[in-house]
Structure formats: structure tokens, C-alpha cells
Amino acid sequence: MRSSGLLLLNFLFFFFSPILTAKGAFVGTYGINYGRIADNIPSPDKVVLLLKQAKIRNVRIYDADHTVLQAFSGTGLDLVVGLPNGFLKEMSSNADHALTWVKDNVQSFLPTTRIRGIAIGNEVLGGGDSELSGALLGAAKNVYNALKKMNLEETVQITTAHSQAVFADSYPPSSCVFKDNVVQFMKPLLEFFDQIGSPFCLNAYPFLAYTYNPTQIDINYALFKPTEGIYDPKTNLRYDNMLDAQIDAAYMALEDAGFKEMEVMITETGWASKGDSDEPAATPENARTYNYNLRKRLAKKKGTPLRPKKVLKAYIFALFNENSKPGKSSETHFGLFKPDGTISYDIGFNSLKSFSSSKVASCYVTLVISISVLLVMI
């Protein structure tokens, strides 16, 4: 009877425990960035409820906050944590520090918190800080070697996200190459990522492109709305939306650098619902249109005109409006949800429903009683 009971408990533990799968797992095509530069957003445990209710499984955060990592424990949500830019020089110069960081912020939370990746810095290259750019590859290698020592290199993927500032030109897509002052840092980084099977991660914002060039860009082209689009004479391809063109521009830059087979993944894209006077396109209607049409485009599970067989995957920016972000007003208004969990605009998600703790307790008691009855019957 005792051995049978233990077998049952082991089965229940195995059945309900999260299982980590192969490196780079991205369920479906839709993910979201969970930024927390705000003083009025819900607690991490409520955020988990919101994500599960919206059926968003792929989530990125910009650090490795333990409160968040603990809240995601046992949820089945796949999480990418961030190593902030301020840590890069230290991690690049000291392998022991990288090892300690991975132990404290990744290994200690696995496997119950499904940490699927580590983003090494954010938009480092093309930013003008040569020391930081020079530290990026060393930090990535040391963090990867730390994962390898813990036998986690096949579970946790190393990436870094780039802005479009790394490109010399991206119009038309076939003309895109990396900037001369970026190549010296980019090429060895790409060689390393190619060896370990990591994608090229791009933060792509048609919103910003349109905002900076409103007279030259058709807003319908930026919003996935019906338009003539653009024609690229070199590749003989036509683009009916700007995001696809931005992605194929990245593919062309990679091909020019010798990495034709590397996948491009979108780590940030979105549209602001409010902005300053010089950001007139930042409206709730345009934000709703962009995010609704983007969601439909991702649901088709198709590639781009240049890479039709590489299904596009994207993390949307962002989950919440973040009222403490510096910069222009648009920076604080990219959220799909308001701080109270209600939707900013309707793209098919529901507002956060109330979740009674007594209800949870009742379910837990029922489960315990059921298990006890089963044990007695054995």
C-alpha cells in the first residue's frame, strides 16, 4: 500500500510538473515583452494570471528579478530573462562573475520556472559606446560557457537584440548592409551565434520609421492596411507592409555578412497609443490597428517574401503602459493593457478577471482530499 501510494504521488508530480524541451523553444508565433518601469502595474502573480487568460506563453523581461522568476514558477510560461547593459563589461572580463550570475538567476530557478533564454544586453551595437560594444561578445561567451558547465546550454538559449541603428540602409530591403563601424563587432558575434544556433534578434518599429518620415511613408503600409506597398527591383519582390520589409532587410544584411541561413526573430515591435505633438500617429486607433493586424499576420504562420519558409515569430512591445519610462510621451504608451489589467484597446484580448484566493484554496483542498481518498483506497 505504501509503495503504491508513493508511485501515485510520483505520477502526480511528474504529470503536473513543467518539462523543459529543446533549446530555443517558442510555442506558436506570438510573444510579449513584460516591461516593469512603472509604479502602478499589477504584481507579478497577477501578471501571470493575465498572461494565461490571454493565452500568451512566450514572455521576455529585461532583467532577472527574483520576484518575477518566482511568480512564473510552475506556470508553464516560457521566459527569456535579460542581462542588463550595465553588467556586460563585468561579465566580459570576469568568467567567475558570469558563472555566479547564471547560478543565482537561472539555474536556481530551473526547472519549475521555464527560463528558455538569456538576452545579453539590449540594443548595444550601433549605439556609439565602443567599450560596451567590445564587451558584448565576451559577455555572451562567458554566460554561454557558464550554462555549458551546468549542462544547460541545450535548454537556455543565448541572444542579444539589435535596433535598426546597426544598418547602413534598409530601403529597399536588398540594399541593406551593416554599418562600417558596426561590422567589426557584429561579424564575430554572428560567428559565435551561428556556432551555437542562436537567431538574429531585431527590434523593428514601423511606428518609428513612419514618425521620422511621415511624408515619405504611407501610413497604411506601416499599419498592415491595404496599400500599393513597395517593389524591390533587385529581388523582384513586392512588400505590402513595412514590417516584412524591415525583416527582409535584416536577412539581406546577414547574407551580405556571410550568414544567409541565420533566422531573424522580432524581439520588439509595437505602436504607441499616445505621443507628443510631433508624434501625431501615436493614437489608440492606430495602435489598435497595428497590433490587431500584426496578430492576424503572425497567426498565419508564414514567412516573409524573401524567406517564405522561415515562419515569423515576434515578441510584442509591450504588456503594459510604463509610466516611469524616460523620453517622449510615446515611450510610456505602448501597452496592450492598462495598469489595472483592462485592455488599452480591443485586439481580441480580455481584461484581467478577478481571481478569488478562496476559490484557489477551495480547489487546493479538493485536490488534497481527492489524493487522500485515492491513497486510502489503494
Short mmCIF file of C-alpha atoms in Angstrom, two decimals:
data_model
loop_
_atom_site.label_atom_id
_atom_site.label_comp_id
_atom_site.label_asym_id
_atom_site.label_seq_id
_atom_site.Cartn_x
_atom_site.Cartn_y
_atom_site.Cartn_z
CA MET A 1 0.00 0.00 0.00
CA ARG A 2 2.77 2.45 0.87
CA SER A 3 4.75 1.75 -2.30
CA SER A 4 1.58 2.12 -4.39
CA GLY A 5 0.86 5.45 -2.74
CA LEU A 6 4.38 6.68 -3.47
CA LEU A 7 4.02 5.62 -7.08
CA LEU A 8 0.78 7.61 -7.32
CA LEU A 9 2.40 10.70 -5.80
CA ASN A 10 5.37 10.40 -8.15
CA PHE A 11 2.98 10.14 -11.10
CA LEU A 12 1.05 13.22 -9.96
CA PHE A 13 4.31 15.17 -9.51
CA PHE A 14 5.51 14.16 -12.96
CA PHE A 15 2.14 14.92 -14.57
CA PHE A 16 1.75 18.40 -13.10
CA SER A 17 5.42 19.48 -13.19
CA PRO A 18 6.69 21.60 -16.11
CA ILE A 19 9.03 19.85 -18.53
CA LEU A 20 11.77 21.75 -20.34
CA THR A 21 12.07 20.99 -24.01
CA ALA A 22 14.75 21.63 -26.61
CA LYS A 23 16.70 24.88 -26.80
CA GLY A 24 15.07 27.85 -28.49
CA ALA A 25 11.50 26.64 -27.94
CA PHE A 26 8.96 29.27 -28.98
CA VAL A 27 5.40 28.00 -28.81
CA GLY A 28 3.42 29.34 -31.76
CA THR A 29 4.43 32.71 -33.18
CA TYR A 30 3.28 35.28 -30.58
CA GLY A 31 5.13 36.55 -27.53
CA ILE A 32 5.19 39.70 -25.41
CA ASN A 33 7.63 41.95 -23.55
CA TYR A 34 6.81 42.39 -19.87
CA GLY A 35 8.42 45.72 -19.02
CA ARG A 36 8.18 46.97 -15.45
CA ILE A 37 9.40 50.58 -15.50
CA ALA A 38 6.25 51.74 -13.73
CA ASP A 39 4.91 52.25 -10.23
CA ASN A 40 1.30 51.27 -10.90
CA ILE A 41 1.29 47.91 -12.72
CA PRO A 42 -0.07 44.65 -11.22
CA SER A 43 2.07 42.34 -9.09
CA PRO A 44 3.87 39.51 -10.94
CA ASP A 45 1.41 36.86 -9.73
CA LYS A 46 -1.50 38.84 -11.23
CA VAL A 47 0.53 39.32 -14.42
CA VAL A 48 0.81 35.55 -14.67
CA LEU A 49 -3.00 35.29 -14.50
CA LEU A 50 -3.34 37.94 -17.19
CA LEU A 51 -0.88 36.16 -19.50
CA LYS A 52 -2.58 32.81 -19.03
CA GLN A 53 -6.00 34.33 -19.61
CA ALA A 54 -4.72 35.96 -22.82
CA LYS A 55 -3.05 32.64 -23.77
CA ILE A 56 0.34 34.31 -24.26
CA ARG A 57 3.03 31.78 -23.41
CA ASN A 58 6.26 33.42 -24.65
CA VAL A 59 7.42 36.25 -22.37
CA ARG A 60 10.53 38.44 -22.21
CA ILE A 61 11.68 40.52 -19.24
CA TYR A 62 14.62 42.92 -19.18
CA ASP A 63 16.36 41.62 -16.06
CA ALA A 64 16.22 38.56 -13.80
CA ASP A 65 14.14 39.88 -10.93
CA HIS A 66 13.62 37.05 -8.45
CA THR A 67 10.08 38.12 -7.56
CA VAL A 68 9.10 37.69 -11.21
CA LEU A 69 11.00 34.42 -11.60
CA GLN A 70 9.27 33.01 -8.53
CA ALA A 71 5.84 34.14 -9.74
CA PHE A 72 6.41 32.28 -13.02
CA SER A 73 7.34 29.06 -11.21
CA GLY A 74 5.08 26.16 -12.14
CA THR A 75 3.04 28.23 -14.61
CA GLY A 76 4.19 26.60 -17.85
CA LEU A 77 5.01 30.03 -19.32
CA ASP A 78 8.29 30.29 -21.25
CA LEU A 79 10.51 33.12 -20.07
CA VAL A 80 13.52 34.95 -21.52
CA VAL A 81 15.45 36.89 -18.88
CA GLY A 82 17.76 39.82 -19.52
CA LEU A 83 21.33 40.61 -18.55
CA PRO A 84 21.21 44.44 -18.46
CA ASN A 85 23.77 46.52 -20.37
CA GLY A 86 25.33 47.68 -17.11
CA PHE A 87 26.55 44.14 -16.40
CA LEU A 88 28.24 43.50 -19.75
CA LYS A 89 31.75 44.82 -19.03
CA GLU A 90 31.93 42.92 -15.74
CA MET A 91 30.63 39.69 -17.29
CA SER A 92 33.02 40.02 -20.22
CA SER A 93 36.11 40.50 -18.08
CA ASN A 94 35.29 38.00 -15.32
CA ALA A 95 34.09 34.48 -16.18
CA ASP A 96 33.55 33.69 -12.49
CA HIS A 97 31.06 36.54 -12.17
CA ALA A 98 29.19 35.22 -15.18
CA LEU A 99 29.10 31.77 -13.61
CA THR A 100 27.75 33.17 -10.34
CA TRP A 101 25.11 35.24 -12.16
CA VAL A 102 23.86 32.21 -14.08
CA LYS A 103 23.77 30.08 -10.93
CA ASP A 104 21.84 32.69 -8.94
CA ASN A 105 19.45 33.88 -11.63
CA VAL A 106 18.90 30.89 -13.90
CA GLN A 107 20.00 27.52 -12.52
CA SER A 108 18.48 28.08 -9.08
CA PHE A 109 15.01 28.62 -10.63
CA LEU A 110 15.06 25.72 -13.10
CA PRO A 111 13.14 23.63 -13.95
CA THR A 112 9.99 24.94 -12.26
CA THR A 113 10.47 28.38 -13.81
CA ARG A 114 10.80 27.72 -17.53
CA ILE A 115 13.71 30.02 -18.38
CA ARG A 116 14.21 29.48 -22.09
CA GLY A 117 16.76 32.17 -22.89
CA ILE A 118 19.08 34.91 -21.71
CA ALA A 119 19.20 38.18 -23.63
CA ILE A 120 22.72 39.57 -23.30
CA GLY A 121 22.23 43.33 -23.23
CA ASN A 122 19.78 45.24 -25.39
CA GLU A 123 20.48 47.34 -28.49
CA VAL A 124 24.19 47.58 -27.70
CA LEU A 125 25.68 47.72 -31.19
CA GLY A 126 25.11 50.88 -33.18
CA GLY A 127 24.66 52.89 -30.00
CA GLY A 128 28.00 54.68 -30.13
CA ASP A 129 29.59 53.17 -26.99
CA SER A 130 32.60 51.29 -28.36
CA GLU A 131 33.62 49.92 -24.94
CA LEU A 132 30.18 48.45 -24.38
CA SER A 133 30.12 47.10 -27.95
CA GLY A 134 33.51 45.49 -27.35
CA ALA A 135 32.24 43.79 -24.18
CA LEU A 136 29.14 42.23 -25.76
CA LEU A 137 30.77 39.16 -27.33
CA GLY A 138 32.89 38.38 -24.25
CA ALA A 139 29.83 38.60 -22.01
CA ALA A 140 27.85 36.32 -24.33
CA LYS A 141 30.65 33.75 -24.43
CA ASN A 142 31.17 33.75 -20.67
CA VAL A 143 27.44 33.36 -19.96
CA TYR A 144 27.23 30.56 -22.54
CA ASN A 145 30.25 28.79 -21.03
CA ALA A 146 28.62 29.08 -17.61
CA LEU A 147 25.50 27.39 -18.99
CA LYS A 148 27.66 24.70 -20.53
CA LYS A 149 29.33 23.93 -17.20
CA MET A 150 25.85 23.36 -15.75
CA ASN A 151 24.71 21.29 -18.76
CA LEU A 152 22.09 23.93 -19.57
CA GLU A 153 23.33 25.07 -22.98
CA GLU A 154 20.68 22.94 -24.73
CA THR A 155 17.90 24.31 -22.51
CA VAL A 156 18.69 28.02 -22.31
CA GLN A 157 19.45 30.00 -25.48
CA ILE A 158 21.79 33.00 -25.66
CA THR A 159 20.65 36.00 -27.75
CA THR A 160 21.01 39.77 -27.97
CA ALA A 161 18.55 42.22 -29.54
CA HIS A 162 19.61 44.81 -32.12
CA SER A 163 17.96 48.05 -33.14
CA GLN A 164 17.86 49.18 -36.76
CA ALA A 165 20.75 51.50 -35.93
CA VAL A 166 23.09 48.64 -36.89
CA PHE A 167 22.09 49.00 -40.57
CA ALA A 168 23.59 51.48 -43.03
CA ASP A 169 20.48 51.49 -45.21
CA SER A 170 17.34 49.38 -45.31
CA TYR A 171 15.44 50.73 -48.33
CA PRO A 172 14.82 48.86 -50.47
CA PRO A 173 15.45 45.70 -48.41
CA SER A 174 18.01 44.33 -50.90
CA SER A 175 20.30 47.32 -50.27
CA CYS A 176 20.67 46.63 -46.54
CA VAL A 177 24.13 46.09 -45.05
CA PHE A 178 25.62 46.58 -41.59
CA LYS A 179 27.25 49.92 -40.84
CA ASP A 180 31.02 50.05 -41.22
CA ASN A 181 31.53 50.93 -37.55
CA VAL A 182 29.30 48.02 -36.51
CA VAL A 183 30.80 45.25 -38.67
CA GLN A 184 33.94 44.87 -36.53
CA PHE A 185 31.75 43.91 -33.56
CA MET A 186 28.86 42.30 -35.41
CA LYS A 187 30.74 39.77 -37.52
CA PRO A 188 32.49 37.89 -34.67
CA LEU A 189 29.25 38.00 -32.68
CA LEU A 190 27.36 36.43 -35.61
CA GLU A 191 30.07 33.78 -35.99
CA PHE A 192 29.59 32.81 -32.35
CA PHE A 193 25.80 32.81 -32.57
CA ASP A 194 25.98 30.75 -35.75
CA GLN A 195 28.08 28.14 -33.89
CA ILE A 196 25.61 27.85 -31.00
CA GLY A 197 22.44 28.06 -33.13
CA SER A 198 21.11 31.43 -31.95
CA PRO A 199 18.90 33.67 -34.12
CA PHE A 200 19.47 37.29 -35.11
CA CYS A 201 17.12 39.27 -32.84
CA LEU A 202 15.73 42.53 -34.17
CA ASN A 203 13.70 45.30 -32.56
CA ALA A 204 11.64 46.61 -35.50
CA TYR A 205 9.23 49.54 -35.26
CA PRO A 206 7.27 50.71 -38.31
CA PHE A 207 5.84 53.29 -35.88
CA LEU A 208 9.25 54.95 -35.50
CA ALA A 209 10.05 54.73 -39.21
CA TYR A 210 6.76 56.45 -40.06
CA THR A 211 7.14 59.04 -37.28
CA TYR A 212 10.56 60.09 -38.60
CA ASN A 213 9.47 60.08 -42.27
CA PRO A 214 5.71 60.79 -42.43
CA THR A 215 5.91 62.47 -45.86
CA GLN A 216 7.81 59.60 -47.47
CA ILE A 217 5.99 56.60 -45.95
CA ASP A 218 2.35 55.64 -46.47
CA ILE A 219 0.85 55.08 -43.02
CA ASN A 220 -1.29 52.25 -44.43
CA TYR A 221 1.95 50.47 -45.38
CA ALA A 222 3.13 50.80 -41.77
CA LEU A 223 -0.20 49.60 -40.33
CA PHE A 224 -0.69 46.45 -42.47
CA LYS A 225 -3.61 48.15 -44.22
CA PRO A 226 -4.35 47.82 -47.98
CA THR A 227 -1.73 49.71 -49.99
CA GLU A 228 0.35 49.52 -53.15
CA GLY A 229 3.40 48.81 -50.98
CA ILE A 230 6.90 48.85 -52.42
CA TYR A 231 8.72 46.93 -55.11
CA ASP A 232 12.35 45.80 -54.75
CA PRO A 233 13.81 45.61 -58.28
CA LYS A 234 16.91 43.64 -57.26
CA THR A 235 14.95 40.72 -55.77
CA ASN A 236 11.80 41.25 -57.84
CA LEU A 237 9.76 41.13 -54.62
CA ARG A 238 6.81 43.26 -53.58
CA TYR A 239 6.07 44.23 -49.97
CA ASP A 240 2.59 45.11 -48.75
CA ASN A 241 3.70 46.01 -45.21
CA MET A 242 6.73 47.66 -43.66
CA LEU A 243 7.49 45.04 -41.00
CA ASP A 244 8.12 42.34 -43.61
CA ALA A 245 10.40 44.74 -45.47
CA GLN A 246 12.34 45.54 -42.28
CA ILE A 247 12.81 41.83 -41.59
CA ASP A 248 13.97 41.07 -45.12
CA ALA A 249 16.38 43.99 -44.91
CA ALA A 250 17.93 42.23 -41.90
CA TYR A 251 18.09 38.99 -43.88
CA MET A 252 19.92 40.80 -46.69
CA ALA A 253 22.44 42.32 -44.25
CA LEU A 254 23.05 38.86 -42.78
CA GLU A 255 23.51 37.39 -46.24
CA ASP A 256 25.98 40.15 -47.13
CA ALA A 257 27.92 39.34 -43.94
CA GLY A 258 28.02 35.62 -44.82
CA PHE A 259 25.17 34.30 -42.65
CA LYS A 260 22.43 33.54 -45.15
CA GLU A 261 20.89 30.70 -43.10
CA MET A 262 20.53 32.60 -39.79
CA GLU A 263 16.94 33.14 -38.62
CA VAL A 264 15.64 36.62 -37.88
CA MET A 265 13.34 36.85 -34.85
CA ILE A 266 11.49 40.02 -33.83
CA THR A 267 12.14 40.75 -30.16
CA GLU A 268 10.26 44.04 -30.06
CA THR A 269 7.59 45.62 -32.23
CA GLY A 270 4.57 47.72 -31.37
CA TRP A 271 2.75 51.02 -31.81
CA ALA A 272 2.24 53.81 -29.28
CA SER A 273 -1.31 54.84 -28.40
CA LYS A 274 -0.31 58.35 -27.27
CA GLY A 275 2.60 60.66 -28.00
CA ASP A 276 3.94 64.20 -28.09
CA SER A 277 2.82 66.85 -30.59
CA ASP A 278 5.46 65.65 -33.07
CA GLU A 279 4.11 62.08 -32.88
CA PRO A 280 0.62 62.52 -34.37
CA ALA A 281 0.43 58.87 -35.48
CA ALA A 282 0.51 57.75 -31.83
CA THR A 283 -3.23 57.26 -31.36
CA PRO A 284 -5.34 54.49 -29.81
CA GLU A 285 -6.89 53.72 -33.21
CA ASN A 286 -3.53 53.33 -34.96
CA ALA A 287 -2.14 51.27 -32.08
CA ARG A 288 -5.19 49.01 -32.20
CA THR A 289 -4.93 48.67 -35.98
CA TYR A 290 -1.22 47.81 -35.93
CA ASN A 291 -1.44 45.29 -33.11
CA TYR A 292 -4.64 43.69 -34.38
CA ASN A 293 -3.26 43.29 -37.90
CA LEU A 294 0.10 42.10 -36.57
CA ARG A 295 -1.62 39.44 -34.51
CA LYS A 296 -3.52 38.26 -37.60
CA ARG A 297 -0.31 38.25 -39.65
CA LEU A 298 1.54 36.12 -37.06
CA ALA A 299 -1.40 33.71 -36.80
CA LYS A 300 -0.95 32.84 -40.48
CA LYS A 301 2.40 31.21 -39.56
CA LYS A 302 4.13 32.33 -42.71
CA GLY A 303 7.49 33.81 -43.59
CA THR A 304 8.49 36.96 -45.44
CA PRO A 305 8.72 37.46 -49.21
CA LEU A 306 12.48 36.77 -49.12
CA ARG A 307 12.31 33.88 -46.63
CA PRO A 308 8.80 32.38 -47.09
CA LYS A 309 9.68 29.12 -45.32
CA LYS A 310 11.01 30.76 -42.13
CA VAL A 311 7.86 31.30 -40.04
CA LEU A 312 7.94 34.71 -38.39
CA LYS A 313 7.97 34.83 -34.58
CA ALA A 314 7.62 38.08 -32.69
CA TYR A 315 7.52 39.47 -29.17
CA ILE A 316 5.14 42.43 -28.96
CA PHE A 317 6.08 45.58 -27.10
CA ALA A 318 4.59 45.74 -24.58
CA LEU A 319 2.30 44.23 -21.98
CA PHE A 320 1.67 47.44 -20.02
CA ASN A 321 1.94 51.19 -20.37
CA GLU A 322 5.02 52.07 -18.27
CA ASN A 323 4.55 55.45 -16.63
CA SER A 324 8.12 55.81 -15.33
CA LYS A 325 9.96 55.41 -18.64
CA PRO A 326 12.04 58.44 -19.65
CA GLY A 327 11.87 60.13 -23.03
CA LYS A 328 8.96 61.09 -25.25
CA SER A 329 5.34 60.50 -24.26
CA SER A 330 5.09 57.60 -26.70
CA GLU A 331 7.59 55.63 -24.59
CA THR A 332 5.01 55.32 -21.82
CA HIS A 333 2.12 54.25 -24.08
CA PHE A 334 2.99 51.03 -25.87
CA GLY A 335 0.98 48.75 -23.57
CA LEU A 336 -1.76 46.40 -24.70
CA PHE A 337 -3.09 46.64 -21.14
CA LYS A 338 -3.60 49.44 -18.65
CA PRO A 339 -2.19 49.21 -15.11
CA ASP A 340 -5.49 47.85 -13.72
CA GLY A 341 -5.44 44.94 -16.18
CA THR A 342 -8.09 46.35 -18.51
CA ILE A 343 -7.34 46.46 -22.23
CA SER A 344 -5.92 49.64 -23.76
CA TYR A 345 -7.81 48.82 -26.96
CA ASP A 346 -9.51 45.74 -28.32
CA ILE A 347 -7.39 43.33 -30.38
CA GLY A 348 -9.11 40.20 -29.10
CA PHE A 349 -7.81 40.00 -25.53
CA ASN A 350 -9.98 40.28 -22.42
CA SER A 351 -9.42 42.39 -19.32
CA LEU A 352 -7.96 40.73 -16.25
CA LYS A 353 -10.75 38.95 -14.39
CA SER A 354 -10.90 38.87 -10.60
CA PHE A 355 -9.39 35.76 -9.15
CA SER A 356 -10.59 34.78 -5.69
CA SER A 357 -7.96 33.42 -3.32
CA SER A 358 -10.71 31.50 -1.54
CA LYS A 359 -11.52 29.85 -4.84
CA VAL A 360 -7.90 28.77 -5.19
CA ALA A 361 -7.88 27.48 -1.64
CA SER A 362 -11.08 25.53 -2.29
CA CYS A 363 -9.59 23.91 -5.41
CA TYR A 364 -6.43 23.03 -3.49
CA VAL A 365 -8.40 21.43 -0.64
CA THR A 366 -10.47 19.43 -3.13
CA LEU A 367 -7.28 18.16 -4.82
CA VAL A 368 -5.71 17.17 -1.49
CA ILE A 369 -8.88 15.35 -0.39
CA SER A 370 -9.06 13.51 -3.71
CA ILE A 371 -5.45 12.35 -3.43
CA SER A 372 -6.01 11.26 0.18
CA VAL A 373 -9.07 9.21 -0.81
CA LEU A 374 -7.11 7.53 -3.58
CA LEU A 375 -4.29 6.65 -1.18
CA VAL A 376 -6.70 5.14 1.30
CA MET A 377 -8.34 3.06 -1.42
CA ILE A 378 -5.01 1.55 -2.54
#
